[in-house]
Coordinates of C-alpha atoms in Angstrom, one line a residue:
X30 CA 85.5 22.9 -42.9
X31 CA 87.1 24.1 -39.5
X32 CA 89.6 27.2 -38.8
X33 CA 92.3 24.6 -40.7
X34 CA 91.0 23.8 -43.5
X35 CA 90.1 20.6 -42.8
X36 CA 86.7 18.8 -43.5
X37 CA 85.6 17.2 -39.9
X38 CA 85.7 13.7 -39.4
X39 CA 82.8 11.7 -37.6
X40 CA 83.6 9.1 -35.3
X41 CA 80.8 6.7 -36.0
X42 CA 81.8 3.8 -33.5
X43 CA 81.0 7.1 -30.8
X44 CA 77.7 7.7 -31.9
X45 CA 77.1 3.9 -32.6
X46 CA 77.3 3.1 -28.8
X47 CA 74.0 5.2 -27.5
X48 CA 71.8 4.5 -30.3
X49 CA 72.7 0.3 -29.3
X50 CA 72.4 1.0 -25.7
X51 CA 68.8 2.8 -26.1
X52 CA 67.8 -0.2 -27.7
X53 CA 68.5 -2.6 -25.1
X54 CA 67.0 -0.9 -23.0
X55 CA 64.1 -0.8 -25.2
X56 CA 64.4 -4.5 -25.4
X57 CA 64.5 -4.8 -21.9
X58 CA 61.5 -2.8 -21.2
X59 CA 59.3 -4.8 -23.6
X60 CA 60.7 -7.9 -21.9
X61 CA 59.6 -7.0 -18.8
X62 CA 56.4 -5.7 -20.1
X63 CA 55.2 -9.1 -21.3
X64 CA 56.3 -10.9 -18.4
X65 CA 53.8 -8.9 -16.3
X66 CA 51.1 -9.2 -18.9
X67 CA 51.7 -12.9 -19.0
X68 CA 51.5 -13.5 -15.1
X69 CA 48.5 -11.4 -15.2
X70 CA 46.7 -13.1 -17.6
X71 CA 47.5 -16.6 -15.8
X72 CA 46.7 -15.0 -12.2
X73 CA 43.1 -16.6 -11.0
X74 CA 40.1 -14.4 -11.3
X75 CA 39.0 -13.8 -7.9
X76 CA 35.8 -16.0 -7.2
X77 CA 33.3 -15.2 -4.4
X78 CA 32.9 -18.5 -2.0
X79 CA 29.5 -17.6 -0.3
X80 CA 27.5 -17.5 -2.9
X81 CA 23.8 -19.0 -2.2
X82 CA 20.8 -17.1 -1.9
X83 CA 20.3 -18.2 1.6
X84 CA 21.8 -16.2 3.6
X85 CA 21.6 -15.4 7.0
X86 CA 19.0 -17.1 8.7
X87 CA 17.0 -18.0 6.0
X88 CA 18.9 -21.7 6.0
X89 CA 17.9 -22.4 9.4
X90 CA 14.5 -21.4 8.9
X91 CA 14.6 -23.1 5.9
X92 CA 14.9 -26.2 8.0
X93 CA 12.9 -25.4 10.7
X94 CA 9.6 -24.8 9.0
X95 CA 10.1 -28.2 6.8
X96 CA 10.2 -31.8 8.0
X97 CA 10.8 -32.8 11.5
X98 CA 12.9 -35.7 10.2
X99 CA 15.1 -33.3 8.8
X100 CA 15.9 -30.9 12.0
X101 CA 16.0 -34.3 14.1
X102 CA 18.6 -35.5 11.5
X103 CA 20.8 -32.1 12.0
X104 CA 20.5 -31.0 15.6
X105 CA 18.8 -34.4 17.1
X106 CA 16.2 -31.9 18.5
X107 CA 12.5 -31.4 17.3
X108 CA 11.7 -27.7 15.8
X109 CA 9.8 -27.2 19.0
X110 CA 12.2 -27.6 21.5
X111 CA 15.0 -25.7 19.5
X112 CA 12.6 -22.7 19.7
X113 CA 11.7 -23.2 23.3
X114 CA 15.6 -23.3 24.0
X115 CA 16.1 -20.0 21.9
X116 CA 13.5 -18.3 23.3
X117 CA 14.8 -18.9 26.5
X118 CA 18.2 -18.4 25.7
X119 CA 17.4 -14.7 24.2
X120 CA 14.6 -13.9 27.0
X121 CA 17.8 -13.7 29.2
X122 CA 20.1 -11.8 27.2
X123 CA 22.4 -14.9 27.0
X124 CA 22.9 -14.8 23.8
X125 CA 21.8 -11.4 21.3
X126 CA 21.5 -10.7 18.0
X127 CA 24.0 -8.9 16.0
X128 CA 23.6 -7.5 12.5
X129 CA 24.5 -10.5 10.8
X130 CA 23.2 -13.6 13.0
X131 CA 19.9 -13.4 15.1
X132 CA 19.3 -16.0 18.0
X133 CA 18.1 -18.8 16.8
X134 CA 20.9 -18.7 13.6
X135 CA 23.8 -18.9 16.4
X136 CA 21.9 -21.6 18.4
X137 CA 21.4 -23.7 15.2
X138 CA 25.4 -23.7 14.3
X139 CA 26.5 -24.7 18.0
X140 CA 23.9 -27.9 17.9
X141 CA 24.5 -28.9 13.8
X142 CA 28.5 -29.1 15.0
X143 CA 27.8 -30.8 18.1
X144 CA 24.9 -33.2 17.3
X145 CA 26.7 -34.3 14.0
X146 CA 30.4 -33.5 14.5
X147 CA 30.3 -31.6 11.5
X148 CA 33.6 -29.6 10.7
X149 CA 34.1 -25.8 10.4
X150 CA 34.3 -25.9 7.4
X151 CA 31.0 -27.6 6.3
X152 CA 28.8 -25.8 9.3
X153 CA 30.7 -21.9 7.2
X154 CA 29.7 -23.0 3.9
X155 CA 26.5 -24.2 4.8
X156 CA 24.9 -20.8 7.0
X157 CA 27.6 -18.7 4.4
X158 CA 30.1 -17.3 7.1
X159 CA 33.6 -16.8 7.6
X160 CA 35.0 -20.1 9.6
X161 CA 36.4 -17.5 11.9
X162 CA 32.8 -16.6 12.6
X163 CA 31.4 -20.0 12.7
X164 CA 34.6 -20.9 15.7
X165 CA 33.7 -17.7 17.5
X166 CA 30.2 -18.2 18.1
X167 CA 30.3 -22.1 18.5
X168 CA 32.7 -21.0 21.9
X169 CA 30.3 -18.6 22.7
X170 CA 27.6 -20.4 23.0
X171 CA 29.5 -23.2 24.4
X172 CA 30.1 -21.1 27.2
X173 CA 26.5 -19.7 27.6
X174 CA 25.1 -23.4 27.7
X175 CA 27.4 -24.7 30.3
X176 CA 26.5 -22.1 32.3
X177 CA 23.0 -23.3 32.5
X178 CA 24.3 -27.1 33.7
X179 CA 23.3 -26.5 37.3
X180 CA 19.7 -25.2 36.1
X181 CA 19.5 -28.1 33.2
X182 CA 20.8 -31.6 34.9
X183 CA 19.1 -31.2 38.4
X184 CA 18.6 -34.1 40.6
X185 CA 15.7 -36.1 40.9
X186 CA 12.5 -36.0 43.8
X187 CA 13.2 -38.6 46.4
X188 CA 9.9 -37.7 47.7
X189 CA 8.0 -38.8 44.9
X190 CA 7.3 -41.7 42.8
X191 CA 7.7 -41.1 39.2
X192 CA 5.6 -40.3 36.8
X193 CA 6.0 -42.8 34.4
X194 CA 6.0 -45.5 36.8
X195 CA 2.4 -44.1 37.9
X196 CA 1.5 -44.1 34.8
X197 CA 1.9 -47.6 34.0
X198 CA 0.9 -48.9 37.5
X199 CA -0.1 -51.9 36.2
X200 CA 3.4 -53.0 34.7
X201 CA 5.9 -51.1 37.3
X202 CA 4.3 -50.8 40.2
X203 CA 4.8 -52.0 43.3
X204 CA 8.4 -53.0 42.3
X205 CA 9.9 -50.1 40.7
X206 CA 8.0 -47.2 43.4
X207 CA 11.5 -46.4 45.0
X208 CA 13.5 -46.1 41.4
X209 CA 14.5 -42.7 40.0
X210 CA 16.0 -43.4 37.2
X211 CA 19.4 -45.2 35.4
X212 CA 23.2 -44.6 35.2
X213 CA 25.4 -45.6 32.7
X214 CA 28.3 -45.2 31.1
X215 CA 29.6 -43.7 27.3
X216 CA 32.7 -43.5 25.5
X217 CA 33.0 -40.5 23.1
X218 CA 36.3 -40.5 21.2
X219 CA 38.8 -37.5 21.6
X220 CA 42.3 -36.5 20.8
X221 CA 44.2 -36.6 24.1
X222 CA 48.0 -34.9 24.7
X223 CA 50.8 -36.8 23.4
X224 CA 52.4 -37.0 26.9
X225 CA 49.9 -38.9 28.4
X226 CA 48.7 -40.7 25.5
X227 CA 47.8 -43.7 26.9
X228 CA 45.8 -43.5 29.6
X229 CA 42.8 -42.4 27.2
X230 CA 43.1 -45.6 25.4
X231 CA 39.6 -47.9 26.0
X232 CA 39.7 -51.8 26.0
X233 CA 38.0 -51.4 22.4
X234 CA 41.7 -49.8 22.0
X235 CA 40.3 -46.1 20.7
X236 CA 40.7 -42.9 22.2
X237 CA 38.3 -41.7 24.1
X238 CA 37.1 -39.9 27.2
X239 CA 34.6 -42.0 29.2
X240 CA 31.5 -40.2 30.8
X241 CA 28.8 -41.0 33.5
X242 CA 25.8 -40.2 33.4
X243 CA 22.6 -40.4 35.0
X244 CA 18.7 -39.9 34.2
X245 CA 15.2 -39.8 35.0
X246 CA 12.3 -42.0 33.3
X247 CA 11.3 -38.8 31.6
X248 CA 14.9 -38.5 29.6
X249 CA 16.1 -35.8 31.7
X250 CA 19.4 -35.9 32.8
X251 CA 20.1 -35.5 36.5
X252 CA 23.7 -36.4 36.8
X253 CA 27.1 -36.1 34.4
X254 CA 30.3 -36.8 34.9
X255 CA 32.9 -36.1 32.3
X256 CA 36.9 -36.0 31.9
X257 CA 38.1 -39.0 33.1
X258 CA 40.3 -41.1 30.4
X259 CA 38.9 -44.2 28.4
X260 CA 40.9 -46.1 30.7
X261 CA 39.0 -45.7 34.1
X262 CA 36.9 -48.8 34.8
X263 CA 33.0 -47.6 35.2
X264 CA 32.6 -48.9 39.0
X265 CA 35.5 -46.8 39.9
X266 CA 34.2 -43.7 38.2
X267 CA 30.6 -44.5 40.2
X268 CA 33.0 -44.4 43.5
X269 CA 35.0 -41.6 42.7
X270 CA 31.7 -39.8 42.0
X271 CA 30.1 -40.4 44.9
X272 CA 33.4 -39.3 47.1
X273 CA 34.7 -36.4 45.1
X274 CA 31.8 -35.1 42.6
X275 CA 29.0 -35.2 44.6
X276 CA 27.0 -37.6 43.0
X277 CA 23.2 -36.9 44.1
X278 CA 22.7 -39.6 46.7
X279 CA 19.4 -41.0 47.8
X280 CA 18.3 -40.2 51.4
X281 CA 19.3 -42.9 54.1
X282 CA 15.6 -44.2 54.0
X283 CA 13.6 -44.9 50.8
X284 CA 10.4 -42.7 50.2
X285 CA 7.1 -43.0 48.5
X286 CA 4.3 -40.6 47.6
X287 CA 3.2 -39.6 50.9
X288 CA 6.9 -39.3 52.6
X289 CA 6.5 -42.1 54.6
X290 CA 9.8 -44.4 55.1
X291 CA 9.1 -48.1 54.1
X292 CA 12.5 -49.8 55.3
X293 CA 11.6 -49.0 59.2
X294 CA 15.4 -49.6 60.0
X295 CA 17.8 -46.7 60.2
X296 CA 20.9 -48.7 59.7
X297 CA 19.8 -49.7 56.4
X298 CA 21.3 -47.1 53.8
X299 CA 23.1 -46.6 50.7
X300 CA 26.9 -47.0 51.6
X301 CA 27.5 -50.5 50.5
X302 CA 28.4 -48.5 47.0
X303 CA 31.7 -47.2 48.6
X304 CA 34.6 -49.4 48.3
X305 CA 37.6 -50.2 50.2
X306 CA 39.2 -49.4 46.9
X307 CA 38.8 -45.9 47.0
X308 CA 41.0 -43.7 48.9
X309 CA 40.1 -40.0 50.3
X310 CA 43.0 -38.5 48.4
X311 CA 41.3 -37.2 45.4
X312 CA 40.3 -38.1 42.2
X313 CA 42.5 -40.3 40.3
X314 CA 43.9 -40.0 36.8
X315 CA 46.6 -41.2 34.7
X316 CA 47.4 -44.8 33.2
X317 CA 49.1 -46.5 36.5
X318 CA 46.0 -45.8 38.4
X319 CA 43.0 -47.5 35.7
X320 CA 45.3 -49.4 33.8
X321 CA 46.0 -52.0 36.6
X322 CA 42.5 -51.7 38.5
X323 CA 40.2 -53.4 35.9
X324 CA 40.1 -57.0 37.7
X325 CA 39.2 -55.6 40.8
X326 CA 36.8 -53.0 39.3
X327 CA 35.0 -56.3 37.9
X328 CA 35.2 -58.2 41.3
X329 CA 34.1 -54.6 42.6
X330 CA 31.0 -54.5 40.7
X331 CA 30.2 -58.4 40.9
X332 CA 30.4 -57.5 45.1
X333 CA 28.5 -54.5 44.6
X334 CA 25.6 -56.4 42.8
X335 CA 25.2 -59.1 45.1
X336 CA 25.2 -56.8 48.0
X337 CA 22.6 -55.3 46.5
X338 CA 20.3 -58.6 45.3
X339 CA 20.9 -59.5 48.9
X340 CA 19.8 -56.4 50.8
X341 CA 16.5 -56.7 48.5
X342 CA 15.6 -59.8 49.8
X343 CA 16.1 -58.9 53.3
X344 CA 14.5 -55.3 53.5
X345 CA 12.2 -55.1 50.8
X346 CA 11.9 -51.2 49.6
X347 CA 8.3 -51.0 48.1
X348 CA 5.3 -51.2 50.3
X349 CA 2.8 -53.9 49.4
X350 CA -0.7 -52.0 47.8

């Protein structure tokens, strides 16, 4: 009872309204609580993606100690010759080991993407690196093997006959004493810029970028000429070479063993290549100047032919033995 006599009276709608308010909350709470459970339980287990014993260089030895056919198959280069190129490579401090990838493991990666075109991706999963690792290394030694072009493709001895043709005397010589080697041409496909799109398109209608090149009998190179589009008609690339690239020109008088000129006639040289068509501006590139040229590349090369056949049968180049 209170100071008036009175028995106090609860108001139970008052006390109602926390107790149902805690519970919501409550409710909430557990709500929430499962949600988070539940997206747990569905979230993916992490999974480690290099995985394979072999690690580190034990693939690429792996693969060098086993079949030739193998290595030829991946780098198109026997076992021998990769380890005389790493040796040679890491004898100069060109390319060093690190804690994770020796010489001959970063070598390996460059020639399996290059020989086979294989993607990042494959080349990562297959030596167990990061493909950020596998791109930074393929650049590096990119970098470290064009620097050796000038040592690599040399140009052949006009002062010599070559080997191979002394070797079989009996089915090259006289004839072939004053070659030194062929040129030819290659198309190897690319992705161009979309601006100028066109002008890398080939007549077998593909992109590509089309490249000279030139070797001994011994399958050396001695000359190579790259970035000119699909486009560019071969004979033009041969006279843009000669004018602009310096293209390793024979001597104005053909040679033999014993350095003795076998022509006799000094006005007899190696110029009939040049052509009329070629100006002394520069190099050209670009669709309007291949695109329209291939008829008189052909007529070019027909002219270029029979100059030759016909200077042959006036001044024969090989000296009777």
């Amino acid at each position: 009872m209170n100071r008036f006599g009175s028995t106090p009276r609860h108001d139970e709608n008052a006390q109602a309204a926390p107790n149902e308010q805690g519970e919501d909350d409550d409710m909430v709470a557990r709500a929430v609580v499962a949600m988070i459970n539940s997206r747990r339980n569905r979230r993916r287990v992490p999974q480690p993606m290099h995985d394979s014993i072999l690690t580190g260089n034990k693939p690429v030895e792996e693969i060098l100690n086993g079949h030739q056919d193998v290595i030829q198959g991946m780098i198109s280069m026997k076992s021998s010759t990769f380890r005389a190129l790493s040796n040679l490579l890491g004898s100069r401090e060109l390319l060093t080991p690190t804690n994770h990838m020796n010489v001959n493991e970063q070598l390996f990666i460059f020639l399996a993407i290059c020989s086979q075109g294989a993607t990042n991706r494959h080349v990562s999963y297959l030596f167990q690196h990061s493909q950020e690792t596998t791109s930074r290394w393929f650049f590096r030694v990119l970098k470290v093997i064009c620097a050796l072009k000038d040592e690599i493709i040399r140009p052949p001895d006009y002062t010599t006959v070559q080997p191979l043709i002394i070797e079989h005397e009996g089915k090259y010589r006289p004839w072939f004493d004053g070659c030194i080697g062929a040129i030819d041409g290659t198309h190897v496909p690319c992705v161009p810029r979309r601006e100028n799109a066109d002008g890398w398109i080939n007549r077998k209608g593909f992109h590509s970028q089309n490249i000279l090149v030139a070797c001994s009998f011994d399958m050396k190179f001695t000359y190579m000429l790259a970035g000119y589009e699909g486009s560019c008609h071969d004979a033009r690339m041969l006279d843009e070479a000669i004018a602009f690239h310096g293209f390793p020109m024979p001597p104005p008088e053909d040679y033999i063993a014993d350095c003795v000129p076998v022509r006799g006639n000094d006005d007899v040289n190696v110029d009939y290549v040049l052509d009329e068509g070629v100006d002394d501006t520069g190099p050209s590139t670009g669709t309007e100047q291949h695109g329209s040229s291939t008829g008189a590349m052909n007529q070019m090369r027909k002219r270029m032919a029979d100059a030759m056949w016909e200077r042959y049968q006036m001044y024969p180049w090989y000296r009777a033995t």
